[in-house]
């Protein structure tokens, strides 16, 4: 990989001159009538409040299409390739926030002392709880020094008598603490040059299309290679469109899905029947059956590694901090002897709490993913029926792993101990979609739904701290062009709205002594989005506003922008991304789960049983599921400028 990144570095640093790169003169290259080359060069510069530069990404994308015509029994043979490389200079230009100099020493809350440095040993359980011989609290500060760290969630909230601990934030080649092997272990170059990695992401797409024509007029169309397979009709939040994982580290949930889906090596085959009469009197205007086989090695979403500008739900920071606790031990604020008024900072040893490892599914036939779809058109109604078996692209934390009892030194499986492995469970999905064009009101209506089984959720009522649930998701949307003469007499504005619903069908939550315990995700939740887009100067100037509101989290994102097509090739986009709302929320953090009975019994709880949560709550780690991706990004307001030159 070093050879690849060095080879890219010449043009990457050349592009680092800023938005002026988009003015480089380029021309379209056409090698032959059936071969086309095109692409673009782009600079995206973002500034974040309180941080400064949060993105300085320079991108070169090359696209090639080749038509080969008929080859043997195959007709309409075509080849397509897209190569993309980028250099994000934020890791060099703002390395105090996101690079080799990020983080520093931290202070953690302690009830009797006010605050203590990470690794000070002050406020250990010995100050409140008699420790038996053989206890193993404490850690080696030479292996886990108080430097290059932030306090988990410090940019969102204070410690406020809840769980808090240090998280290393420097790239993994500068500081490998908390870097989970094979999952969240990016080095400096993998952050700067994101597409140049072990999965060859610089090959954005590379596939061949070909058809087989049958005598009855039906066509078998096949696409094989690295590609995106798009199911569904939603924006921002996906319902059926779950075949490809997504790179949320580029710009959270706000980039176009076309740009942040992670292409996979797949075969997609469509049996196209055209107008078809299925039963007497029931004729479809179009009917198609599709099979998708994702034979690539499993790949999860890129949720962002702690130390990158975009870490969705701040989950990557929680994972990195927890892995550091498991590997090296560390200080956790407000832990021992916890009550609603706080607790003692505690120095845990290695192998006592945290995340041990990620179980990344290896390639095998049983780990591939298979999808089936039937879609058709009946009059003004389009529809699809979908089924998919796949691996969850989001991680699940499963407790119940062997860990050391800090009080006795004994190793065993302790009920409700916050010690986990990361898994990616098998999920089965069935669903469908409808879209209907109403000529009378000139409006397109969209409905999409999916029912899944096998998804896993954090659950502090269970001894392994997770449970499985079926989930129902759906989206209802409408698109309409509306004239607003006061704003534009010549062109209509596009209004596109949708509401996304999620219902966890096996939801569990109970009231305990100090608060609720169970599944932190909302049992029922809805998120609404609205796009308003206008057109001026014959479509060359296009202002738009995108809004998204999470009803249960009470969090809203506003993304205004103006797109100006300066010439047919050169485009400027200026905008922003702003969040308003309640912000961080609290939920049961399992400090009061009593894994090491009788030492961890919570004061004030009568008959506290082993593994039973008393419901003590804090912002970390489970409050993030109540805040959602919009609420957890409350401190990430940005001004954005993008310049693109297409050729």
Tab-separated table of N, CA and C in Angstrom, residues 316-379:
chain	number	residue	atom	x	y	z
A	316	UNK	N	-17.474	5.377	16.497
A	316	UNK	CA	-16.078	4.998	16.328
A	316	UNK	C	-15.209	5.418	17.489
A	317	UNK	N	-15.567	6.523	18.148
A	317	UNK	CA	-14.818	6.961	19.327
A	317	UNK	C	-15.104	6.053	20.518
A	318	UNK	N	-16.353	5.658	20.684
A	318	UNK	CA	-16.682	4.713	21.749
A	318	UNK	C	-15.942	3.402	21.551
A	319	UNK	N	-15.935	2.885	20.323
A	319	UNK	CA	-15.250	1.620	20.056
A	319	UNK	C	-13.754	1.726	20.331
A	320	UNK	N	-13.146	2.827	19.902
A	320	UNK	CA	-11.701	2.955	20.084
A	320	UNK	C	-11.349	3.098	21.563
A	321	UNK	N	-12.121	3.890	22.291
A	321	UNK	CA	-11.865	4.023	23.716
A	321	UNK	C	-12.058	2.723	24.470
A	322	UNK	N	-13.084	1.954	24.086
A	322	UNK	CA	-13.347	0.683	24.762
A	322	UNK	C	-12.280	-0.358	24.438
A	323	UNK	N	-11.787	-0.388	23.205
A	323	UNK	CA	-10.715	-1.325	22.878
A	323	UNK	C	-9.436	-0.963	23.618
A	324	UNK	N	-9.191	0.324	23.781
A	324	UNK	CA	-8.023	0.753	24.549
A	324	UNK	C	-8.138	0.315	26.004
A	325	UNK	N	-9.338	0.408	26.575
A	325	UNK	CA	-9.540	-0.052	27.950
A	325	UNK	C	-9.262	-1.551	28.068
A	326	UNK	N	-9.720	-2.325	27.091
A	326	UNK	CA	-9.491	-3.770	27.153
A	326	UNK	C	-8.009	-4.102	27.013
A	327	UNK	N	-7.343	-3.476	26.065
A	327	UNK	CA	-5.951	-3.810	25.789
A	327	UNK	C	-4.992	-3.267	26.840
A	328	UNK	N	-5.247	-2.066	27.324
A	328	UNK	CA	-4.256	-1.376	28.157
A	328	UNK	C	-4.757	-0.972	29.536
A	329	UNK	N	-6.067	-1.125	29.786
A	329	UNK	CA	-6.611	-0.583	31.019
A	329	UNK	C	-6.737	0.930	30.911
A	330	UNK	N	-7.368	1.541	31.911
A	330	UNK	CA	-7.529	2.986	31.872
A	330	UNK	C	-8.424	3.478	32.978
A	331	UNK	N	-8.514	4.790	33.088
A	331	UNK	CA	-9.335	5.435	34.106
A	331	UNK	C	-10.728	5.697	33.560
A	332	UNK	N	-11.747	5.323	34.336
A	332	UNK	CA	-13.143	5.569	33.971
A	332	UNK	C	-13.757	6.453	35.048
A	333	UNK	N	-14.339	7.560	34.635
A	333	UNK	CA	-14.918	8.516	35.581
A	333	UNK	C	-16.223	7.992	36.168
A	334	UNK	N	-16.512	8.403	37.408
A	334	UNK	CA	-17.827	8.209	38.027
A	334	UNK	C	-18.286	6.762	38.033
A	335	UNK	N	-17.393	5.845	38.360
A	335	UNK	CA	-17.749	4.435	38.223
A	335	UNK	C	-18.001	3.763	39.567
A	336	UNK	N	-16.969	3.567	40.368
A	336	UNK	CA	-17.129	2.789	41.605
A	336	UNK	C	-18.042	3.514	42.585
A	337	UNK	N	-18.891	2.732	43.243
A	337	UNK	CA	-19.789	3.298	44.237
A	337	UNK	C	-20.754	4.300	43.656
A	338	UNK	N	-21.128	4.119	42.397
A	338	UNK	CA	-21.924	5.115	41.692
A	338	UNK	C	-23.303	5.279	42.309
A	339	UNK	N	-23.752	6.527	42.358
A	339	UNK	CA	-25.101	6.906	42.764
A	339	UNK	C	-25.572	7.974	41.784
A	340	UNK	N	-26.837	8.388	41.864
A	340	UNK	CA	-27.275	9.458	40.966
A	340	UNK	C	-26.461	10.738	41.100
A	341	UNK	N	-25.759	10.924	42.219
A	341	UNK	CA	-24.949	12.122	42.406
A	341	UNK	C	-23.518	11.957	41.927
A	342	UNK	N	-23.181	10.801	41.396
A	342	UNK	CA	-21.830	10.607	40.865
A	342	UNK	C	-21.172	9.378	41.451
A	343	UNK	N	-19.885	9.219	41.147
A	343	UNK	CA	-19.132	8.071	41.627
A	343	UNK	C	-17.655	8.362	41.578
A	344	UNK	N	-16.873	7.357	41.904
A	344	UNK	CA	-15.430	7.509	41.977
A	344	UNK	C	-14.768	7.131	40.667
A	345	UNK	N	-13.796	7.927	40.255
A	345	UNK	CA	-12.977	7.538	39.117
A	345	UNK	C	-12.232	6.258	39.462
A	346	UNK	N	-12.192	5.327	38.509
A	346	UNK	CA	-11.663	3.990	38.770
A	346	UNK	C	-10.632	3.622	37.724
A	347	UNK	N	-9.481	3.123	38.178
A	347	UNK	CA	-8.448	2.642	37.268
A	347	UNK	C	-8.631	1.141	37.046
A	348	UNK	N	-9.146	0.767	35.872
A	348	UNK	CA	-9.318	-0.640	35.523
A	348	UNK	C	-8.041	-1.173	34.877
A	349	UNK	N	-7.792	-2.462	35.098
A	349	UNK	CA	-6.672	-3.118	34.454
A	349	UNK	C	-7.052	-3.680	33.099
A	350	UNK	N	-6.069	-4.121	32.310
A	350	UNK	CA	-6.366	-4.728	31.008
A	350	UNK	C	-7.233	-5.980	31.161
A	351	UNK	N	-8.087	-6.221	30.153
A	351	UNK	CA	-8.889	-7.435	30.123
A	351	UNK	C	-10.023	-7.469	31.120
A	352	UNK	N	-10.406	-6.308	31.664
A	352	UNK	CA	-11.502	-6.278	32.634
A	352	UNK	C	-12.788	-5.734	32.029
A	353	UNK	N	-12.725	-4.606	31.349
A	353	UNK	CA	-13.880	-4.049	30.647
A	353	UNK	C	-13.400	-3.564	29.278
A	354	UNK	N	-14.345	-3.379	28.349
A	354	UNK	CA	-13.984	-2.840	27.047
A	354	UNK	C	-14.394	-3.747	25.906
A	355	UNK	N	-13.823	-3.502	24.740
A	355	UNK	CA	-14.069	-4.306	23.543
A	355	UNK	C	-12.822	-5.119	23.245
A	356	UNK	N	-12.984	-6.434	23.163
A	356	UNK	CA	-11.846	-7.330	22.969
A	356	UNK	C	-11.404	-7.369	21.513
A	357	UNK	N	-12.338	-7.613	20.575
A	357	UNK	CA	-11.977	-7.718	19.164
A	357	UNK	C	-13.236	-7.654	18.324
A	358	UNK	N	-13.035	-7.531	17.004
A	358	UNK	CA	-14.131	-7.581	16.043
A	358	UNK	C	-14.054	-8.887	15.277
A	359	UNK	N	-15.167	-9.600	15.203
A	359	UNK	CA	-15.250	-10.837	14.425
A	359	UNK	C	-15.671	-10.463	13.001
A	360	UNK	N	-14.699	-10.270	12.126
A	360	UNK	CA	-14.981	-9.916	10.736
A	360	UNK	C	-15.223	-11.200	9.942
A	361	UNK	N	-16.406	-11.359	9.355
A	361	UNK	CA	-16.691	-12.597	8.617
A	361	UNK	C	-15.684	-12.822	7.489
A	362	UNK	N	-15.060	-13.979	7.493
A	362	UNK	CA	-14.141	-14.332	6.416
A	362	UNK	C	-14.950	-14.734	5.183
A	363	UNK	N	-14.257	-14.807	4.017
A	363	UNK	CA	-15.000	-15.177	2.819
A	363	UNK	C	-15.341	-16.660	2.865
A	364	UNK	N	-16.582	-16.948	2.616
A	364	UNK	CA	-17.060	-18.317	2.407
A	364	UNK	C	-18.365	-18.203	1.655
A	365	UNK	N	-18.783	-19.262	1.041
A	365	UNK	CA	-20.029	-19.232	0.285
A	365	UNK	C	-21.198	-18.862	1.188
A	366	UNK	N	-21.167	-19.345	2.427
A	366	UNK	CA	-22.262	-19.050	3.354
A	366	UNK	C	-22.264	-17.595	3.801
A	367	UNK	N	-21.138	-16.903	3.630
A	367	UNK	CA	-21.073	-15.494	4.016
A	367	UNK	C	-21.345	-14.546	2.860
A	368	UNK	N	-21.650	-15.082	1.666
A	368	UNK	CA	-22.052	-14.206	0.576
A	368	UNK	C	-23.508	-13.805	0.772
A	369	UNK	N	-23.970	-12.875	-0.066
A	369	UNK	CA	-25.292	-12.295	0.126
A	369	UNK	C	-26.102	-12.444	-1.156
A	370	UNK	N	-27.382	-12.775	-1.001
A	370	UNK	CA	-28.232	-13.083	-2.144
A	370	UNK	C	-29.523	-12.282	-2.065
A	371	UNK	N	-29.893	-11.669	-3.201
A	371	UNK	CA	-31.119	-10.892	-3.255
A	371	UNK	C	-31.971	-11.255	-4.452
A	372	UNK	N	-33.288	-11.165	-4.283
A	372	UNK	CA	-34.263	-11.430	-5.342
A	372	UNK	C	-35.226	-10.258	-5.410
A	373	UNK	N	-35.565	-9.860	-6.635
A	373	UNK	CA	-36.515	-8.760	-6.796
A	373	UNK	C	-37.404	-9.012	-8.002
A	374	UNK	N	-38.686	-8.742	-7.849
A	374	UNK	CA	-39.616	-8.691	-8.967
A	374	UNK	C	-40.136	-7.265	-9.049
A	375	UNK	N	-40.035	-6.669	-10.218
A	375	UNK	CA	-40.550	-5.311	-10.366
A	375	UNK	C	-41.329	-5.203	-11.663
A	376	UNK	N	-42.270	-4.280	-11.673
A	376	UNK	CA	-43.089	-4.121	-12.848
A	376	UNK	C	-43.768	-2.772	-12.886
A	377	UNK	N	-44.485	-2.554	-13.973
A	377	UNK	CA	-45.258	-1.328	-14.174
A	377	UNK	C	-46.653	-1.731	-14.612
A	378	UNK	N	-47.638	-1.160	-13.934
A	378	UNK	CA	-49.040	-1.402	-14.280
A	378	UNK	C	-49.721	-0.041	-14.373
A	379	UNK	N	-49.916	0.435	-15.602
A	379	UNK	CA	-50.472	1.771	-15.779
A	379	UNK	C	-49.530	2.816	-15.212
